JSON list of C-alpha atoms in Angstrom, two decimals:
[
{"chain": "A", "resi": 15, "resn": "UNK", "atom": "CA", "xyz": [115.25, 110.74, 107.40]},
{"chain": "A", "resi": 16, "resn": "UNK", "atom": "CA", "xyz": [111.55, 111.51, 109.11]},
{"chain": "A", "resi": 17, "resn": "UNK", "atom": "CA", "xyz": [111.88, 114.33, 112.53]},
{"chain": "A", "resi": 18, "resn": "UNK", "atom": "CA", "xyz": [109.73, 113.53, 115.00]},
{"chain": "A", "resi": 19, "resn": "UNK", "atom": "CA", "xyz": [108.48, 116.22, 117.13]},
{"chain": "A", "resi": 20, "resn": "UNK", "atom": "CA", "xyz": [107.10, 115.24, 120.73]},
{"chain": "A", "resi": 21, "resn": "UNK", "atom": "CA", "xyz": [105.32, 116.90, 123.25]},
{"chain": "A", "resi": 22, "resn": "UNK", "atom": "CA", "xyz": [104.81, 115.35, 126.51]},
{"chain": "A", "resi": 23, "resn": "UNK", "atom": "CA", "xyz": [106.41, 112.42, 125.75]},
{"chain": "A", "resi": 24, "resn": "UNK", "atom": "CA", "xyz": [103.92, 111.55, 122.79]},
{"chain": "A", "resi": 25, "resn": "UNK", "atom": "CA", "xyz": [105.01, 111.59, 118.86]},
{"chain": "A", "resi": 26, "resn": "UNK", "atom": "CA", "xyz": [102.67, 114.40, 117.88]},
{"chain": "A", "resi": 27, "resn": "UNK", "atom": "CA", "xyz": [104.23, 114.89, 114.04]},
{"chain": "A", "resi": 28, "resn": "UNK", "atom": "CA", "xyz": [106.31, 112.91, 111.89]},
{"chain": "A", "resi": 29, "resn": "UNK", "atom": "CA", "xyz": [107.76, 115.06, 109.13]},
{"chain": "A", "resi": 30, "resn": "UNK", "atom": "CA", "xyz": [109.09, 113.77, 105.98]},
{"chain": "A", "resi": 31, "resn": "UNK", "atom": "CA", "xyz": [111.22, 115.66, 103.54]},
{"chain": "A", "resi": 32, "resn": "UNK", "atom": "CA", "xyz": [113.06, 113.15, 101.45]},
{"chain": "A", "resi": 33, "resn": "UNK", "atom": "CA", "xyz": [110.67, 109.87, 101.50]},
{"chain": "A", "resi": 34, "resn": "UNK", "atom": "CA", "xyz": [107.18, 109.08, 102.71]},
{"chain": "A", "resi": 35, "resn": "UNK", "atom": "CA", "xyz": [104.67, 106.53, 101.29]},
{"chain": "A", "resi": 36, "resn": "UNK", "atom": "CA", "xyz": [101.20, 106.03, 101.90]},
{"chain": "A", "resi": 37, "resn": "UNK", "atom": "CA", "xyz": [99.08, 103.28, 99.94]},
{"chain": "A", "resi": 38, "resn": "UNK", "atom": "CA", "xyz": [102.47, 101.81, 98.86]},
{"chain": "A", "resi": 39, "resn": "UNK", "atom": "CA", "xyz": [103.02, 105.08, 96.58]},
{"chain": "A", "resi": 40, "resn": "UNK", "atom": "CA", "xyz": [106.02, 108.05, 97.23]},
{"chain": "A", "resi": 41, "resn": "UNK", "atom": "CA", "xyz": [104.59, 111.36, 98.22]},
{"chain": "A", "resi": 42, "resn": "UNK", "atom": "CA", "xyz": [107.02, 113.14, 97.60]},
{"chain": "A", "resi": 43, "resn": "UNK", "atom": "CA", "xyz": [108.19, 114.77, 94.14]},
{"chain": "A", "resi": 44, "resn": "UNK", "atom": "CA", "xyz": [104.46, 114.32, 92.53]},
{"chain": "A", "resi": 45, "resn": "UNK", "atom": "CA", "xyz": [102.90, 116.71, 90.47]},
{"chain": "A", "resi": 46, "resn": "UNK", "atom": "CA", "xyz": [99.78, 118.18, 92.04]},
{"chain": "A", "resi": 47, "resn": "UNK", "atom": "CA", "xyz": [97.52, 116.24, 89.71]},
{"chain": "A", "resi": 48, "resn": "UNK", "atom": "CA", "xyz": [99.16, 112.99, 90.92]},
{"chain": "A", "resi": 49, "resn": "UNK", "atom": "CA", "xyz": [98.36, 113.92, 93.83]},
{"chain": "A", "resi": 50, "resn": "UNK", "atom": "CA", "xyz": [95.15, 114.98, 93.72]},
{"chain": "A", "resi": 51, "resn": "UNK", "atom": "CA", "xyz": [94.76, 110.98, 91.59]},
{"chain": "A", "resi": 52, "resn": "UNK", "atom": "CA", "xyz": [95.83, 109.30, 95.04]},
{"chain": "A", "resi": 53, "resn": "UNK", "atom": "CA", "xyz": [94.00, 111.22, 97.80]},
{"chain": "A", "resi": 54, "resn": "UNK", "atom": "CA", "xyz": [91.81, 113.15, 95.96]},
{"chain": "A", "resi": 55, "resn": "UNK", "atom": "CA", "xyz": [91.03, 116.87, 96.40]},
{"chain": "A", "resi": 56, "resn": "UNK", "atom": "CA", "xyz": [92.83, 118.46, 99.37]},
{"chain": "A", "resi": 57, "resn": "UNK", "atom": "CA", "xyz": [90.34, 119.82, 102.33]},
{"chain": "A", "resi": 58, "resn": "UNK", "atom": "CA", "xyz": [91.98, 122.81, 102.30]},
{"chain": "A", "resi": 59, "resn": "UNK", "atom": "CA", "xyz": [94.66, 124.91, 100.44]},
{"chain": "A", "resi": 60, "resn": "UNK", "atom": "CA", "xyz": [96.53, 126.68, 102.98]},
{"chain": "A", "resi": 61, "resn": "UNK", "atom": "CA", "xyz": [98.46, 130.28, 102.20]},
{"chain": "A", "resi": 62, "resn": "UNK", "atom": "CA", "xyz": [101.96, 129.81, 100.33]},
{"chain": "A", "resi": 63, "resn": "UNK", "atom": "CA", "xyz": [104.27, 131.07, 102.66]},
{"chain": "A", "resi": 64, "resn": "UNK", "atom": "CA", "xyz": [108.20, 132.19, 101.77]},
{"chain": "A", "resi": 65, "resn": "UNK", "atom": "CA", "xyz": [110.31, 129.21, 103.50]},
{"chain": "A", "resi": 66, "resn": "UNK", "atom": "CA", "xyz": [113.36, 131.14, 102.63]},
{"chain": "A", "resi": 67, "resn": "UNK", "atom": "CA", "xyz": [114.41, 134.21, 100.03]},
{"chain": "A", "resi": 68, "resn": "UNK", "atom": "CA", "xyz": [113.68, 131.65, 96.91]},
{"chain": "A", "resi": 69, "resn": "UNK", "atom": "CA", "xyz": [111.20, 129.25, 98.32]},
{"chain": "A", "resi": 70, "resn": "UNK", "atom": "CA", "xyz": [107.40, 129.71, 98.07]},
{"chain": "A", "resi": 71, "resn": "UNK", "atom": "CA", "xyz": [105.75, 126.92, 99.65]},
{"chain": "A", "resi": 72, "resn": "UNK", "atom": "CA", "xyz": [101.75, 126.09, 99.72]},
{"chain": "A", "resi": 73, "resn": "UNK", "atom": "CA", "xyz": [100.25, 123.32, 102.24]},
{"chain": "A", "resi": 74, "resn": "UNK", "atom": "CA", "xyz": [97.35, 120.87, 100.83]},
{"chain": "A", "resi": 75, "resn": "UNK", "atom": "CA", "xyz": [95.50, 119.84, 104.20]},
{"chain": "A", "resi": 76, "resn": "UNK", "atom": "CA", "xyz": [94.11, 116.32, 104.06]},
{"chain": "A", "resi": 77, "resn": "UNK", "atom": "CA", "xyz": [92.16, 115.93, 107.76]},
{"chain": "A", "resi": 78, "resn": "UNK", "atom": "CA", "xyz": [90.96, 112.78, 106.74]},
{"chain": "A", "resi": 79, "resn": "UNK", "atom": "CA", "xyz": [94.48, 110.98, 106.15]},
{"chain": "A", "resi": 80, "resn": "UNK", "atom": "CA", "xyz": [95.93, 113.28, 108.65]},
{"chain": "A", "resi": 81, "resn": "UNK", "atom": "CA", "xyz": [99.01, 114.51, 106.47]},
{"chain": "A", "resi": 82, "resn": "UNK", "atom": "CA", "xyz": [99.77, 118.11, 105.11]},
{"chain": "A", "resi": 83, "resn": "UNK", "atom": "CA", "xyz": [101.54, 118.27, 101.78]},
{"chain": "A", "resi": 84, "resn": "UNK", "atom": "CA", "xyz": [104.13, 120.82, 101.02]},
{"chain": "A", "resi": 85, "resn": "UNK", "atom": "CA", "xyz": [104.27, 122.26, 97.24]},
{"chain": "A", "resi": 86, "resn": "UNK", "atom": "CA", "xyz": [106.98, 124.00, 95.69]},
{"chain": "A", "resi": 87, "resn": "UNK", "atom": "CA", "xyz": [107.61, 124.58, 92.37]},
{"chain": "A", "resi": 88, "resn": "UNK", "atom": "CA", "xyz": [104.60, 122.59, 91.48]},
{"chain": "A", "resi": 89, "resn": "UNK", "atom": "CA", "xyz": [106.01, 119.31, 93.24]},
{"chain": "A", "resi": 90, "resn": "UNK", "atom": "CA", "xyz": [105.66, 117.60, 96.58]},
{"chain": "A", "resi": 91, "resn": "UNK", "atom": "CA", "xyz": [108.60, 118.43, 98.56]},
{"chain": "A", "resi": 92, "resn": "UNK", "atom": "CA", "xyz": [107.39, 117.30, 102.27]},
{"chain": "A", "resi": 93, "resn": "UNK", "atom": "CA", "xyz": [104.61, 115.39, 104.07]},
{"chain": "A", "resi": 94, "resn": "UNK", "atom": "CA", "xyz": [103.77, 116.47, 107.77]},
{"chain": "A", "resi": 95, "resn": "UNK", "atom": "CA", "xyz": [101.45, 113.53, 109.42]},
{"chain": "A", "resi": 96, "resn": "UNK", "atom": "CA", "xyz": [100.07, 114.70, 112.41]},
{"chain": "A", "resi": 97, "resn": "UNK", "atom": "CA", "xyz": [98.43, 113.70, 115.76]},
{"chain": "A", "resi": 98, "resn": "UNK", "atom": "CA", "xyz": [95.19, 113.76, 116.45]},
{"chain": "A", "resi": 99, "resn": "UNK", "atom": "CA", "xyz": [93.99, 115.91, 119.06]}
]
């Protein structure tokens, strides 16, 4: 199930860790060259960052869709889609 966060009373992210679609077609679990055949190259490849003890993750920005794409492991494991300001 999608969190919402909110700040003054306005949806600001919706974050998606099990399911999230966009053009009809599951972001999450893809390879990085499946995703990169959907949306194209990211705008920016953040800095992997330990989530926990085991779990290196790395963020692919894409401002123009406004979503951030988690990778671990070399598979999509979340989607942040984010206000703009």
């Amino acid at each position: 199930m999608p969190e919402c966060y909110i700040e003054d009373g306005v949806v600001v992210c919706i974050a998606c860790f099990t399911e999230c679609f966009l053009f009809g077609k599951p972001l999450i679990g893809l390879a990085e060259d499946e995703l990169i055949s959907l949306l194209g190259q990211p705008d920016e490849i953040g800095e992997s960052l330990w989530v926990s003890e085991e779990r290196l993750q790395t963020p692919y920005e894409y401002f123009s869709f406004g979503i951030q794409i988690w990778f671990e492991n070399e598979k999509t494991v979340s989607a942040f889609c984010n206000a703009e300001d």
